[in-house]
XYZ file of C-alpha atoms in Angstrom:
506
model
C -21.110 9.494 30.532
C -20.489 9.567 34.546
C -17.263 11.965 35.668
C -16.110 8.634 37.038
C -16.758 6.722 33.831
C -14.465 9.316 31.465
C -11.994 9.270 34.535
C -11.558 5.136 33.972
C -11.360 5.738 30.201
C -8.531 8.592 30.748
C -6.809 5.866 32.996
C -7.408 3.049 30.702
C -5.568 4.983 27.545
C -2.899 6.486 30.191
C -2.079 2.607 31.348
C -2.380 1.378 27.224
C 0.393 4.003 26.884
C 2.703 2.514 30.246
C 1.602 -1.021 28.913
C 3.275 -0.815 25.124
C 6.073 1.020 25.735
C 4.905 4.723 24.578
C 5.368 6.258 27.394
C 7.275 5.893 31.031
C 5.581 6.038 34.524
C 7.230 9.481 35.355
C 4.965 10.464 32.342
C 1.860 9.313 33.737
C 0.666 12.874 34.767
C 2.020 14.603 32.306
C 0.080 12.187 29.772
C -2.817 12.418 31.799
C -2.922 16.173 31.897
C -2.835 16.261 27.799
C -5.417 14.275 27.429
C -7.765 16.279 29.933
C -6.494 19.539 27.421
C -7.668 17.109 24.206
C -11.008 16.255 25.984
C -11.810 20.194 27.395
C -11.665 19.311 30.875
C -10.338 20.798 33.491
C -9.827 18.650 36.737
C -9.110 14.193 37.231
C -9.681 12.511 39.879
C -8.106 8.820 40.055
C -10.814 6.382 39.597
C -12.023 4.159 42.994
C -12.007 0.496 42.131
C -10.162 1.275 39.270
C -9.432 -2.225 37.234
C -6.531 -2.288 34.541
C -8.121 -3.211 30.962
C -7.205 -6.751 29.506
C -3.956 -5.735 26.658
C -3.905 -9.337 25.514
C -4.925 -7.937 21.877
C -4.075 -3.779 22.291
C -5.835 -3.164 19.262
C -9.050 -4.033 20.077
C -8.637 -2.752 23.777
C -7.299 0.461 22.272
C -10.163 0.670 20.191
C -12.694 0.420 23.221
C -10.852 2.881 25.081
C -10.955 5.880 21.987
C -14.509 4.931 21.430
C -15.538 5.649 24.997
C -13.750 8.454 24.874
C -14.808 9.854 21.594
C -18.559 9.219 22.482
C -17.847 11.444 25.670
C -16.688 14.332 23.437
C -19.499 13.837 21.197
C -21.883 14.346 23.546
C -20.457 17.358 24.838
C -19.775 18.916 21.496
C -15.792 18.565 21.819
C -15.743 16.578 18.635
C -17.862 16.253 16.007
C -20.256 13.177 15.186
C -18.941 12.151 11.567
C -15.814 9.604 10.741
C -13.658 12.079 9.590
C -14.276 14.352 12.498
C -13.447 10.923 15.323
C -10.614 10.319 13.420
C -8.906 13.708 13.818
C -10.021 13.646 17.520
C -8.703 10.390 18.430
C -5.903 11.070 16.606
C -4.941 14.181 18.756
C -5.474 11.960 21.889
C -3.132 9.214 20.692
C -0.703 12.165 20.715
C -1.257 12.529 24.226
C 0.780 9.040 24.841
C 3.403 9.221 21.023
C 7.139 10.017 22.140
C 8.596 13.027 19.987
C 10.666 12.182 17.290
C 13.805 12.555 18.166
C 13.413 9.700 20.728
C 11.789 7.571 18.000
C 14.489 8.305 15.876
C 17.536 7.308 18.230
C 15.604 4.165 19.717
C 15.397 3.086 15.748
C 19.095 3.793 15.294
C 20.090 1.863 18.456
C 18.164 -1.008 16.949
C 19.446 -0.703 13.783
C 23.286 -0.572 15.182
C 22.340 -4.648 16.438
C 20.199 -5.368 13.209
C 17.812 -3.388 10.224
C 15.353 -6.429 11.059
C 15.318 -5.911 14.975
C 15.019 -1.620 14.070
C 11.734 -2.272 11.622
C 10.200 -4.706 13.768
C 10.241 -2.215 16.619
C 8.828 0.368 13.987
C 6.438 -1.504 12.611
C 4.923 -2.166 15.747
C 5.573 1.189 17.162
C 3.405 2.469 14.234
C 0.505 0.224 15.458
C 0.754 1.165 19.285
C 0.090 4.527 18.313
C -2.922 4.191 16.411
C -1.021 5.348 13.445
C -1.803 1.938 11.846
C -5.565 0.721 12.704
C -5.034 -2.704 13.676
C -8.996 -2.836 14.170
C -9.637 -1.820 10.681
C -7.236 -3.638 8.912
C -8.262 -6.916 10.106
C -11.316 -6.309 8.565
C -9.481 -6.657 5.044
C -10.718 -9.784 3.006
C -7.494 -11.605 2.035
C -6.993 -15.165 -0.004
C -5.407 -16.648 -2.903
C -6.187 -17.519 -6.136
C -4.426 -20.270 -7.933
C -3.861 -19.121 -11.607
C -1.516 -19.750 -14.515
C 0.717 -17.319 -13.114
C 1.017 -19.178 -9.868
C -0.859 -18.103 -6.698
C -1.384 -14.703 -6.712
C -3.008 -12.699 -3.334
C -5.942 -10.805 -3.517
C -7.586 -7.941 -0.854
C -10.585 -6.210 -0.642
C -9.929 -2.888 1.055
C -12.367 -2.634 4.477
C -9.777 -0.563 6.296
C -9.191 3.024 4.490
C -12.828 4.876 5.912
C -14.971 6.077 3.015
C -16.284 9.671 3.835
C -19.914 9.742 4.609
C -21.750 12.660 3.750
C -21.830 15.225 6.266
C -17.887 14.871 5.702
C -18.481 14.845 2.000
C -19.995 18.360 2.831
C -17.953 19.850 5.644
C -14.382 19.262 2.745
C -16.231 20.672 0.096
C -16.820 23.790 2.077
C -13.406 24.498 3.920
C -10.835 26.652 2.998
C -7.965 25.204 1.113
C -4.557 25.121 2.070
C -1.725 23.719 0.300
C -0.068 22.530 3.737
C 1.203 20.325 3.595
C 1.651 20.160 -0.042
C 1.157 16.342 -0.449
C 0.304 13.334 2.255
C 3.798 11.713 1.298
C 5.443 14.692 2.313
C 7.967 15.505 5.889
C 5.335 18.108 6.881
C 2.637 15.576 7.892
C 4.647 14.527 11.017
C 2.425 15.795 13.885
C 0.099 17.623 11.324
C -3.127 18.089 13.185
C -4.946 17.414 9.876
C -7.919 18.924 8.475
C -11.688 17.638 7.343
C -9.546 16.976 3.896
C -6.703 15.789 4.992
C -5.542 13.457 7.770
C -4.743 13.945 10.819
C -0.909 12.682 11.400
C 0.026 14.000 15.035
C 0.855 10.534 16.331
C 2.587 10.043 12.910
C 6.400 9.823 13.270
C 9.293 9.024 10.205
C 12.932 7.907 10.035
C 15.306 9.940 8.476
C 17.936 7.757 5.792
C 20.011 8.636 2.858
C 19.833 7.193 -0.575
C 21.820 8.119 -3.686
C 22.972 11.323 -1.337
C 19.679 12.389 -0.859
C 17.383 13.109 2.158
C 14.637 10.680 2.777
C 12.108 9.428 5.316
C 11.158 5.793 6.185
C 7.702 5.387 7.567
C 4.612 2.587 6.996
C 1.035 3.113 5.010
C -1.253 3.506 7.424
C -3.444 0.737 5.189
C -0.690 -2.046 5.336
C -1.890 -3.505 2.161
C 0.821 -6.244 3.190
C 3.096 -7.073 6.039
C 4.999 -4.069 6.921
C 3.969 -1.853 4.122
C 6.609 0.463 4.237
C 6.491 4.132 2.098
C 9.925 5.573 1.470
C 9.362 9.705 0.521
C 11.879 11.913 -0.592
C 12.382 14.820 2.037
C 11.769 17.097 -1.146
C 8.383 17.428 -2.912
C 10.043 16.603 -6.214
C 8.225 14.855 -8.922
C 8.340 10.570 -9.504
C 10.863 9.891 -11.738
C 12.388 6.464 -13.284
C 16.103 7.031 -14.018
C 19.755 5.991 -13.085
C 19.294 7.840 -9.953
C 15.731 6.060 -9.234
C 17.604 2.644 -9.267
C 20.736 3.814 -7.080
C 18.338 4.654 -4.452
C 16.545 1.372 -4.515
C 19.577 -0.470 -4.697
C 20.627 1.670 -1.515
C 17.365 0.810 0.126
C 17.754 -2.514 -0.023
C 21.307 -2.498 1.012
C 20.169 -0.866 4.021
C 17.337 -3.198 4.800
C 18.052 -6.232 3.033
C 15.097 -7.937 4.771
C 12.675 -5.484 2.593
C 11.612 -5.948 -0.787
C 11.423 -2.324 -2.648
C 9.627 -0.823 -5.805
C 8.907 2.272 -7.453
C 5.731 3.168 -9.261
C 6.125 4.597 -12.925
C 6.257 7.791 -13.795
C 3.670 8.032 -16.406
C -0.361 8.977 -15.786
C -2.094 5.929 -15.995
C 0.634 3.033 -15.411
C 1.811 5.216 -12.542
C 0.546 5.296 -9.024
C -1.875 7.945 -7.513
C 0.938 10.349 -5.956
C 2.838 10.932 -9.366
C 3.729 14.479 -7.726
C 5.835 13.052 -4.837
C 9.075 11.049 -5.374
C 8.427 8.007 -3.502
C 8.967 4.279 -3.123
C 6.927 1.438 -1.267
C 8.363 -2.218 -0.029
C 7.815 -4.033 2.973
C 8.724 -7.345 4.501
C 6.738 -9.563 1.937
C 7.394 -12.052 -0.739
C 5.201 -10.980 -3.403
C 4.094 -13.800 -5.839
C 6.141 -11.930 -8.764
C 8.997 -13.516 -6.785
C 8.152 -16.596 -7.075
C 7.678 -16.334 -11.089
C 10.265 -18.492 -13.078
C 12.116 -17.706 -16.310
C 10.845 -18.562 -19.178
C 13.984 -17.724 -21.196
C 17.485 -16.602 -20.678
C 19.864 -13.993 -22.671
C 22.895 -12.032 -22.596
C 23.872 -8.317 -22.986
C 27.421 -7.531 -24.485
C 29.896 -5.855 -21.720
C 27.110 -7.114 -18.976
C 28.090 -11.083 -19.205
C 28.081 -10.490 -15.156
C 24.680 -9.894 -15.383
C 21.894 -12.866 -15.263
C 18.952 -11.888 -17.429
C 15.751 -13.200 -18.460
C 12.154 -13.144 -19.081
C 9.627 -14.495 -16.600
C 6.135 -16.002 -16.964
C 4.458 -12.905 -15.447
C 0.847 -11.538 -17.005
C 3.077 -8.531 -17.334
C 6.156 -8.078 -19.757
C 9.194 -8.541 -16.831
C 12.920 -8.548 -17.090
C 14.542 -10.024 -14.318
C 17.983 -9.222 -13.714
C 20.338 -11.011 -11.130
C 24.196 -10.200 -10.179
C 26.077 -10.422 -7.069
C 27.081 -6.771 -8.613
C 24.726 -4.243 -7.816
C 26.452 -1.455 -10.097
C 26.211 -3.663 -13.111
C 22.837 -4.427 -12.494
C 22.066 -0.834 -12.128
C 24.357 0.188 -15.447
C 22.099 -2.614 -17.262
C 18.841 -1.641 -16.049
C 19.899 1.862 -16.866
C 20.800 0.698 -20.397
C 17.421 -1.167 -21.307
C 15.101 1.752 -19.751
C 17.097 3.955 -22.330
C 16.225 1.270 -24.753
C 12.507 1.112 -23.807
C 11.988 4.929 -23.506
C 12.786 5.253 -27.329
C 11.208 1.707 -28.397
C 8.631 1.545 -30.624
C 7.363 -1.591 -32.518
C 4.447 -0.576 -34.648
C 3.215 -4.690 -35.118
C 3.322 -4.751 -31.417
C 1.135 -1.651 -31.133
C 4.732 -0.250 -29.550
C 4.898 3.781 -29.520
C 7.310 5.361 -28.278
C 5.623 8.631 -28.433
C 2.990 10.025 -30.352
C 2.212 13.778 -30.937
C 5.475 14.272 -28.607
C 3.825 12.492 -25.890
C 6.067 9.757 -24.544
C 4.265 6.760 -23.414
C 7.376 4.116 -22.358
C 8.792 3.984 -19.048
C 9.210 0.963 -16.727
C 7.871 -0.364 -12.656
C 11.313 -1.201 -11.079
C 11.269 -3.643 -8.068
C 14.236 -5.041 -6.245
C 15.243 -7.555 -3.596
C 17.852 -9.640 -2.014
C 18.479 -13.075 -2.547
C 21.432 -13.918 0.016
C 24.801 -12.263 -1.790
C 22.280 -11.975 -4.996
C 20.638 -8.360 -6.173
C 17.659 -9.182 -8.090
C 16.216 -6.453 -10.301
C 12.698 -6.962 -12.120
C 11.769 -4.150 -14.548
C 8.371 -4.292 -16.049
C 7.602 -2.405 -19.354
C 4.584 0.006 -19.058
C 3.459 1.796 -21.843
C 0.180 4.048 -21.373
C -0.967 4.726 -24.731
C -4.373 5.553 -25.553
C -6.769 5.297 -28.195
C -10.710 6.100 -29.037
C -11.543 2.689 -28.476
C -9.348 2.447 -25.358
C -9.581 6.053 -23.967
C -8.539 4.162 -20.232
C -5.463 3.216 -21.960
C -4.465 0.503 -24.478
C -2.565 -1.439 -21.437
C -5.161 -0.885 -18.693
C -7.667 -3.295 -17.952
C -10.322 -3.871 -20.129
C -13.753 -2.491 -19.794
C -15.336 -6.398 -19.410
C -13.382 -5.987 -16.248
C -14.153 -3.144 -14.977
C -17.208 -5.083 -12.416
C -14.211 -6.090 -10.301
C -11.128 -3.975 -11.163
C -11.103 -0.112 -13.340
C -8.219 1.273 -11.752
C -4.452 1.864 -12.413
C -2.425 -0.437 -12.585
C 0.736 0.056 -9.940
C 2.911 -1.495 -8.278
C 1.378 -3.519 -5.729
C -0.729 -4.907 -8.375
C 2.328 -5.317 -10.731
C 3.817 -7.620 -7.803
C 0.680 -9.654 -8.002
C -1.365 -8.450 -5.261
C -5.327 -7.202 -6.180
C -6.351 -4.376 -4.010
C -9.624 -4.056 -4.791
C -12.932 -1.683 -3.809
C -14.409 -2.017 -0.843
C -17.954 -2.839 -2.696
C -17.196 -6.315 -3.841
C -18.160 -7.554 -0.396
C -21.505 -6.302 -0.452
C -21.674 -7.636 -4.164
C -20.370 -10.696 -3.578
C -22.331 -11.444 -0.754
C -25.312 -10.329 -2.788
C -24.326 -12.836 -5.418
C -23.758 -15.724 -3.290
C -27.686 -15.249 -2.091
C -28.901 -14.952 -5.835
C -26.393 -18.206 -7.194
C -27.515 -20.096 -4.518
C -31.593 -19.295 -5.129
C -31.501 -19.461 -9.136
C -31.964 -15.534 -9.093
C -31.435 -13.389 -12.213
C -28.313 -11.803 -11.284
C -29.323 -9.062 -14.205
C -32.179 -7.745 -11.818
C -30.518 -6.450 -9.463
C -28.642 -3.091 -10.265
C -26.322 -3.496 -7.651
C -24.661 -6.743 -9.003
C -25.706 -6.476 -12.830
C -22.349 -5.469 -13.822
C -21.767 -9.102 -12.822
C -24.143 -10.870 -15.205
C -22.062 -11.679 -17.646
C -19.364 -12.841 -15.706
C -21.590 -14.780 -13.410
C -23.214 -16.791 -16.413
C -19.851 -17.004 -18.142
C -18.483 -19.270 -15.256
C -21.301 -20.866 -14.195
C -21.324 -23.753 -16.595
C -18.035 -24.411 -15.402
C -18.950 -25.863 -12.259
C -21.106 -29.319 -12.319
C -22.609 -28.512 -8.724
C -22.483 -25.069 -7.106
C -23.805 -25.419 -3.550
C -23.548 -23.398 0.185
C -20.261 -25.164 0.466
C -18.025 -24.210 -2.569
C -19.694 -20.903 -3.346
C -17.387 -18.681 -1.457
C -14.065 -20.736 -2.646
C -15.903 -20.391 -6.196
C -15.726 -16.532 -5.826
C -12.861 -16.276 -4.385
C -11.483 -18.567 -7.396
C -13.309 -16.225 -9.755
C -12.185 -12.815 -8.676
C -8.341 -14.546 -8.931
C -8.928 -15.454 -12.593
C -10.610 -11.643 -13.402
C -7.172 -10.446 -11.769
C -4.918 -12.342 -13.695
C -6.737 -10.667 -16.961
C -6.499 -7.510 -15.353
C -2.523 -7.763 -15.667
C -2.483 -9.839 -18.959
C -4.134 -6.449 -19.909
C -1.357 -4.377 -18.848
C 1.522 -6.328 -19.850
C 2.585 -4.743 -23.712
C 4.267 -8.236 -24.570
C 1.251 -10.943 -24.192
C 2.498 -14.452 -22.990
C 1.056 -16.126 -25.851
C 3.808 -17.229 -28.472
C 3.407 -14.340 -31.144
C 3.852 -11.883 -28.031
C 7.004 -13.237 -26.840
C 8.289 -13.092 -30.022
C 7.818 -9.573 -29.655
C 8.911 -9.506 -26.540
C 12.149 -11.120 -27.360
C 12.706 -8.775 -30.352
C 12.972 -6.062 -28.240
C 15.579 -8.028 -26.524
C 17.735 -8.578 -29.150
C 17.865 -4.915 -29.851
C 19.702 -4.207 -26.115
C-alpha cells in the first residue's frame, strides 16, 4: 500500500471516530498519533485530495477502513495473517478512537437520570461504534420463524462468532497459559489486550450497577443473539447459583431497566449455560416467544393468594408467576425452587438426587408487564442414564443433525441458536431435494437422511419456490422437539398430570 494510501485510511478511521461521537475534534491528533503507535509508524502527513468516506451505514464503512488497514500491517509484518491475529489488531486500533471509562460511565448515568431506555440505547449503540459489536458479522446471521404448536418461535444460525482456522488452532495450542483474566465474563476484560486464546477487549467498556447489594457490571454480547443482548456479570468471579438471592437481583434488574427482559441460566452441568463458573445473567430489549405463551391452567398457593400462578403451554415445564408485588413473587418462587430441589417423582422419572448428586434446579426469567412483575421458572432436571449419557432431558440423539447442545436460556425463551454448518448443509440439501439426489451419499448431509425422507411425503409438490420456506419450516419443527426434550413434564395429558401433582404438593 502507497504512504498516501495508509495516510487516507488513518484519516478515514480518525473522521469514523469525529463522525459517531467517539471522539471530539481537539482529539483528532491525539487519535491520530495512537493509531500511527498501533500501525509501527512513525511520521503522517494529511492526505491531498483527501475525500471523507460515505457513514450512511458505519458498519460497513468501518469495516473497509480496518480492512485496509489491517492488510497494510500484514504486509509489513505488524500483524499477523490469521482471523484471530486481525481481530486482536483491529481491536487495538478501535482503541485508538474508544473514550475511557469513566466518561462512558457518566455519559450512561446522565442518560439514565432522563430515562434507563434513552441510557441503553446510547450503549447499545456505543458498543457497535466501537467495533465491540461486529455489525458486519452479525448481519450475516440467518434469522426466521417457524410456526409450531408452541406458537412462533425464532430461529438463528450463528455466521457471526469467527471459527478459528488452523494456523490459530496451532498458535493457542502452543502459548503459554495464563489465568488472566480468569473468565471472559469477568471486570478484568475491560481494555484487556487479549491473547491468541482469548479476545481481545481494549475497546470493550462496562457499567457499573448494584443488585441485591452487590457489585455488578452491565455490558452487551458481542454476538447479539437478539436485540440488545445484554450480559449482566457479577464484579466477583463467584460461581452461578439459583437461590433467593439469584431472584432479588433479577427482580432489581428489571426494576432498574424495566424496558429489559432478564434471565439466569441454571446452575447445573448440562441444563446450565457454558460459563457455569461466573455468576451471570443475560436479557435484552426483546420479547421472546415464551412471552407470548398462554396458560393452560391456573392455581393457588396458601399465604401467596397475591400471587397469580399457572402453567403455560411451553415445550418446557414453566410456572408463570404474576403480582404487582415483587417480594411475594420472589418469597413464592423461593418457596417452589425449595420444593423442586428436593422433588422427586419416580413415575415421572423425577430424581431428586441420585448417588448424592442433585439433579433439580430451575431457568428463572423475568419481565415487566406495566405495574405487573412476571416471573417464569422452568424446571430443569439433568439426570443421566446409559441410554441417555447426554442427559435424560437433553435433546435426543435423532436430533442431534440440527441441534446436540445444552439447553439454556436463550433456547428456553424459544430462540434456536444453532451451528454455523447448517447453512452449508442446507444449501447442500436444497441442490440434492430439488435433483432427486440420495441425500444418504453425501457424508456431509447424511445425518439428514432420515429427517429429509421423514418429511418429504408431507409435501404434495416440493419445487425452487417453497424449498427454502420448507427448511426453514423444518428446522422450526426439529426445535420445538429439541425443547419437548428438555421439558421433565411433557405437554401431553399423562405429563401434565404430573406436572400438576407437583403442584399440588407447593
Amino acid at each position: 500500500m502507497k504512504t498516501e494510501d495508509i495516510g487516507n485510511s488513518i484519516k478515514d478511521l480518525v473522521e469514523y471516530g469525529l463522525h459517531t461521537g467517539l471522539i471530539e475534534e481537539d482529539e483528532r491528533i491525539y487519535s491520530t498519533n495512537l493509531i500511527l503507535d498501533v500501525m509501527d509508524l512513525d511520521s503522517y502527513e494529511e492526505p491531498e485530495g483527501y475525500e471523507k468516506p460515505d457513514f450512511s451505514d458505519p458498519g460497513d464503512s468501518l469495516e473497509a477502513i480496518l480492512k485496509a488497514l489491517i492488510n497494510d500491517a500484514v504486509k509489513r509484518g505488524v500483524a499477523g495473517d490469521d482471523q484471530v491475529s486481525k481481530d486482536l489488531f483491529d481491536t487495538k486500533l478501535m482503541n485508538c478512537i474508544t473514550p475511557r471509562p469513566s466518561q462512558v460511565r457518566e455519559r450512561f448515568r446522565k442518560l439514565y437520570e432522563k430515562s434507563p431506555s434513552e441510557a441503553t440505547d446510547w450503549y447499545y449503540g456505543f458498543s457497535c461504534d466501537t467495533d465491540y459489536i461486529r455489525r458486519y458479522r452479525i448481519k450475516k446471521d440467518l434469522k426466521w420463524r417457524s410456526e409450531t404448536p408452541y406458537g412462533e418461535l425464532d430461529i438463528t444460525i450463528n455466521l457471526s462468532k469467527p471459527e478459528k482456522d488452523p494456523k490459530a488452532i496451532a498458535a493457542a495450542k502452543n502459548a503459554p497459559q495464563s489465568s488472566y483474566p480468569k473468565c471472559q465474563l469477568c471486570a478484568e476484560n475491560e481494555g484487556y489486550r487479549g491473547r491468541v486464546n482469548h479476545p481481545a477487549r481494549e475497546n470493550h467498556r462496562v457499567i457499573p450497577i448494584t443488585l441485591a447489594g452487590e457489585d455488578f457490571f452491565l455490558q452487551y454480547s458481542p454476538y447479539v443473539y437478539y436485540n440488545e443482548h445484554c450480559i449482566v456479570f457479577n464484579k466477583s468471579h463467584i460461581p452461578m447459583k439459583i437461590d433467593r438471592a439469584c431472584f432479588e437481583k433479577l427482580f432489581d434488574f428489571i426494576t432498574l431497566f424495566p424496558h429489559y427482559t432478564v434471565g439466569s441460566n441454571a446452575d447445573l452441568p448440562i441444563v446450565g449455560g457454558s460459563i457455569l463458573s461466573h455468576d451471570h445473567f443475560q436479557g435484552g430489549n426483546y420479547e421472546f416467544p415464551m412471552a407470548r405463551a398462554d396458560y393452560i391452567s391456573k392455581f393457588s398457593v396458601k399465604g401467596f393468594e397475591n400471587v397469580e400462578a399457572g402453567i403455560i403451554k411451553w415445550p418446557l415445564s414453566v410456572i408463570r408467576l404474576r403480582s404487582r408485588d415483587k417480594d411475594s413473587l420472589i418469597d413464592l418462587a423461593s418457596h417452589i425452587l425449595d420444593k423442586w430441589r428436593d422433588y422427586t417423582d419416580e413415575s415421572a422419572f423425577i430424581f431428586a438426587n441420585t448417588d448424592g448428586e442433585p439433579h433439580n434446579t430451575i431457568t428463572p426469567i423475568a419481565r415487566k408487564r406495566g405495574e405487573l412483575y412476571e416471573f417464569d421458572l422452568a424446571l430443569r432436571n439433568n439426570i443421566t442414564t446409559e441410554e441417555c449419557p447426554l442427559g435424560v432431558y437433553h435433546p435426543h440423539s435423532e436430533l442431534h443433525h440440527i441441534k446436540k447442545e445444552n439447553i439454556g436460556l436463550i433456547e428456553v425463551m424459544g430462540l434456536a441458536i444453532l451451528p454455523s454448518r447448517l447453512k452449508e448443509e442446507m444449501a447442500l440439501l436444497k441442490e440434492y431435494i430439488l435433483a432427486g439426489k440420495d441425500v444418504a451419499s453425501n457424508e456431509l448431509i447424511a445425518k439428514h437422511s432420515d429427517w429429509v425422507l421423514a418429511f418429504m411425503p408431507n409435501y404434495v409438490n416440493i419445487n425452487s419456490g417453497n424449498i427454502d420456506s420448507i427448511l426453514q419450516n423444518e428446522i422450526g419443527t426439529v426445535f420445538s422437539h429439541v425443547l419437548e426434550d428438555a421439558g421433565v413434564f411433557k405437554q401431553t395429558e399423562s405429563g401434565i398430570a404430573d406436572f400438576e401433582r407437583f403442584v399440588s404438593s407447593l
